[in-house]
XYZ file of C-alpha atoms in Angstrom:
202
model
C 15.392 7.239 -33.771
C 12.893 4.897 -32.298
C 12.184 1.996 -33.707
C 8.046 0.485 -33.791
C 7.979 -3.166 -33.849
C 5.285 -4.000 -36.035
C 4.243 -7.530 -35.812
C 0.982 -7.264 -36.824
C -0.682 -6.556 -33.784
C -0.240 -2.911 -32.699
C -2.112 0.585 -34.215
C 1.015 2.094 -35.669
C -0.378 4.923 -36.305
C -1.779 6.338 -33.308
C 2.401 6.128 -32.029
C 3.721 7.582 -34.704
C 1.724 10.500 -34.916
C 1.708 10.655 -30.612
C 5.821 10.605 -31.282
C 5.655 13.022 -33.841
C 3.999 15.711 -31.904
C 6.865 14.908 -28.946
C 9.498 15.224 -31.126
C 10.192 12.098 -30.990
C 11.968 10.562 -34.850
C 10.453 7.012 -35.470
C 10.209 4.105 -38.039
C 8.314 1.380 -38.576
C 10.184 -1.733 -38.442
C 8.609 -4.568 -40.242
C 11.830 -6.749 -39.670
C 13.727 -7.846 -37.133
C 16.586 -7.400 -39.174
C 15.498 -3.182 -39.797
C 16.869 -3.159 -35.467
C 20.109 -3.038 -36.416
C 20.277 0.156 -38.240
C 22.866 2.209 -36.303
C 19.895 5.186 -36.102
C 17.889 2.828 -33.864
C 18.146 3.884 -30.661
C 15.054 2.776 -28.890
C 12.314 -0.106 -29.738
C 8.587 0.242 -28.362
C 6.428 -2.471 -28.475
C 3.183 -1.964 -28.848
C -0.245 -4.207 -28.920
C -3.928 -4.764 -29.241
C -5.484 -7.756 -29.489
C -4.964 -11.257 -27.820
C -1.890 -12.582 -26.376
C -2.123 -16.072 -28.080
C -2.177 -14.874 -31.433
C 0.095 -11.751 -30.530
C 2.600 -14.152 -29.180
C 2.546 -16.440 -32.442
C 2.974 -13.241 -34.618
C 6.274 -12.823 -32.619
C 7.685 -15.809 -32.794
C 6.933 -16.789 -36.173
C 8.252 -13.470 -37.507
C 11.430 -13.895 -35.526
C 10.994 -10.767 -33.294
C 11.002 -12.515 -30.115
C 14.764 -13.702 -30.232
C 15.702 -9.949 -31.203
C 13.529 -8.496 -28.787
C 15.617 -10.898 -25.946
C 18.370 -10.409 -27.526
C 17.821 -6.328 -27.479
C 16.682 -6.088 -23.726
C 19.733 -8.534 -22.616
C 21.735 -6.000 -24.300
C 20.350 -3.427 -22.045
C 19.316 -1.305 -24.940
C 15.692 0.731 -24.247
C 12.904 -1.135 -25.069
C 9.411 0.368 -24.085
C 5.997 -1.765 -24.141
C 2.320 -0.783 -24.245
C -0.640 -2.459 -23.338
C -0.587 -5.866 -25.019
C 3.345 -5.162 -26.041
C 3.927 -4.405 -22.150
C 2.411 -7.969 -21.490
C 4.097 -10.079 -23.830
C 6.988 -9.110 -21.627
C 5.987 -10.940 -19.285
C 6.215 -15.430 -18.510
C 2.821 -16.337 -19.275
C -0.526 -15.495 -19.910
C -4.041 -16.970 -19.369
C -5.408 -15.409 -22.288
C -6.510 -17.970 -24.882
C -5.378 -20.914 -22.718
C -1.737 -20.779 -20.881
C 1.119 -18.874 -23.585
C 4.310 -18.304 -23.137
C 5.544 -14.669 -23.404
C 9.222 -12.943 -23.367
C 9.795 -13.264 -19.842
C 11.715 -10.210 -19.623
C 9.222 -9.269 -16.622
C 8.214 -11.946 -13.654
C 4.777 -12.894 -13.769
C 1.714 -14.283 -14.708
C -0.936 -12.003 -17.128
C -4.314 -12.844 -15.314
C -8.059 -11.592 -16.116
C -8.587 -8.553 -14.686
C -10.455 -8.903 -11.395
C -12.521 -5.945 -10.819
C -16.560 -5.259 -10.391
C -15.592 -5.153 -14.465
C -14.986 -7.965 -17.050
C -13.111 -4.832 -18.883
C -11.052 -1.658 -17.022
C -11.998 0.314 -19.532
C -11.430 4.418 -19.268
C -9.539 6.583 -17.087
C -7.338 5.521 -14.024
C -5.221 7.020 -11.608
C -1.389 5.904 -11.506
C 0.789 5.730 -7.917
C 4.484 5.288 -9.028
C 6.710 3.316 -6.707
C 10.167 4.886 -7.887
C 11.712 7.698 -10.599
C 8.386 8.663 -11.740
C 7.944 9.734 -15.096
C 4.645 11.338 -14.520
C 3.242 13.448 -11.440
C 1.745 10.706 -8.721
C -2.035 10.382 -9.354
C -2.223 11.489 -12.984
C -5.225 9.650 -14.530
C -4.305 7.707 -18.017
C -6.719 5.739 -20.348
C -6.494 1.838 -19.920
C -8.216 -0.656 -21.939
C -8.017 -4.247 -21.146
C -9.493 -7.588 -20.137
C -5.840 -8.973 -18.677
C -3.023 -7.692 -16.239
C -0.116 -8.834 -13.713
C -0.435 -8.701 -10.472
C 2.664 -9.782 -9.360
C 4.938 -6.992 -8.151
C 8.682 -8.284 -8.710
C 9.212 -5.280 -11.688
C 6.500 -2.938 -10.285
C 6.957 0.501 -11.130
C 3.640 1.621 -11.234
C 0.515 0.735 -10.290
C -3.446 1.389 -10.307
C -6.092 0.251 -7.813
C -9.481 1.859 -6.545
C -12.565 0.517 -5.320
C -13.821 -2.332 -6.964
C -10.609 -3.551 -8.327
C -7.201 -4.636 -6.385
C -4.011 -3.193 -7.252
C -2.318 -4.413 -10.476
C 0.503 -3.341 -12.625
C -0.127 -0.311 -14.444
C 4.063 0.342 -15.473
C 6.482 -2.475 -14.964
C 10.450 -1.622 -15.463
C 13.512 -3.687 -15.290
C 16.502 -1.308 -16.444
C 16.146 0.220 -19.625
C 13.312 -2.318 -20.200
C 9.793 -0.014 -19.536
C 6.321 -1.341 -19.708
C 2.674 0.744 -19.435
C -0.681 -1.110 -19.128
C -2.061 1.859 -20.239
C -1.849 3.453 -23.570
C 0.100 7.175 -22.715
C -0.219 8.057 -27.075
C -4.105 8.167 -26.211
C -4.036 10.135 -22.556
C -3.713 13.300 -23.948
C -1.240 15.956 -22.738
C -0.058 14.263 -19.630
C 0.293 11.196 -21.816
C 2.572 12.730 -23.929
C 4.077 14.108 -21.260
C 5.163 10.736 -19.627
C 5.976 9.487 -22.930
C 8.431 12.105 -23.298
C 10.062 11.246 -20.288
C 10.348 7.703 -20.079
C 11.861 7.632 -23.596
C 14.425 10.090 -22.635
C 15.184 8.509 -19.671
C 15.877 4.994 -21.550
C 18.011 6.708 -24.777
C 19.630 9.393 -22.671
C 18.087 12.844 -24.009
C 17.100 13.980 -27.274
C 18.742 17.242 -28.529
């Protein structure tokens, strides 16, 4: 069972169905406390919004000690878009916040012909892809890392330099992009990397 960190920032619903059509058993946690259930096997972090605010929500609703406290354990935790930078040291979003710092880095604005990377973008993975090399998923955001320490994917074309589209550091998994809204071969990759982290679904 997969556990969906809701802290107020994410569109739950968009996951759960995305899971549901995997296979994939989930629940909503709206705890920290709800982790511990022995049928949590996995926690994904998700995220839309700012990081200031998103950040706040975290702390204040004590999900950022359990979240350390999860990953340190080396249990699978899997982060998307805004969830997948909160994982990182800091942002420049909204001034200069503090995130999880399970990732090195530093969550910059985006610095291509765009203020937004907005639509579809072509991933090269660096190691154990979970998706064929140069599948296109849909991105939406103003921010991103560019820092490579925990690259294990990443997107750049003309008009843009290369940034971290998938960021992984054990069973720790992160994707700028959103895979629960790139169709088929988002669901796909989804699949995959949540297998990979919990060992297999029956």
């Amino acid at each position: 069972m997969i556990g969906i960190v809701d802290y107020g920032a994410g569109n739950l619903a968009n996951l759960e169905r995305a899971l549901a059509r995997i296979g994939v058993p989930s629940r909503v946690l709206t705890s920290p406390e709800e982790s511990g259930s022995q049928d949590i096997t996995g926690l994904i972090l998700p995220g839309i919004g700012s990081f200031g605010s998103a950040a706040r929500s975290l702390e204040g609703s004590g999900w950022s000690s359990r979240l350390l406290e999860w990953a340190g354990s080396g249990l699978p935790l899997i982060g998307i878009c805004l969830g997948m930078q909160l994982m990182f040291e800091r942002s420049l979003e909204d001034g200069d916040n503090r995130g999880l710092g399970i990732f090195r880095g530093v969550v910059e604005p985006f610095k291509g012909s765009r203020v937004i990377h907005m639509g579809w973008d072509r991933v090269r993975w660096l190691h154990s892809p979970p998706a064929q090399d140069g599948e296109a998923f849909y991105f939406v955001h103003r921010y991103c890392c560019y820092r490579m320490d925990d690259a294990w994917g990443v997107c750049g074309s003309p008009g843009h330099p290369e940034f971290l589209a998938a960021a992984r550091r054990g069973s720790t998994m992160g994707f700028q992009f959103h895979p629960e809204r790139s169709g088929p071969k988002g669901l796909d990759l989804l699949r995959n990397a949540i297998r990979e982290v919990t060992g297999g679904w029956s």
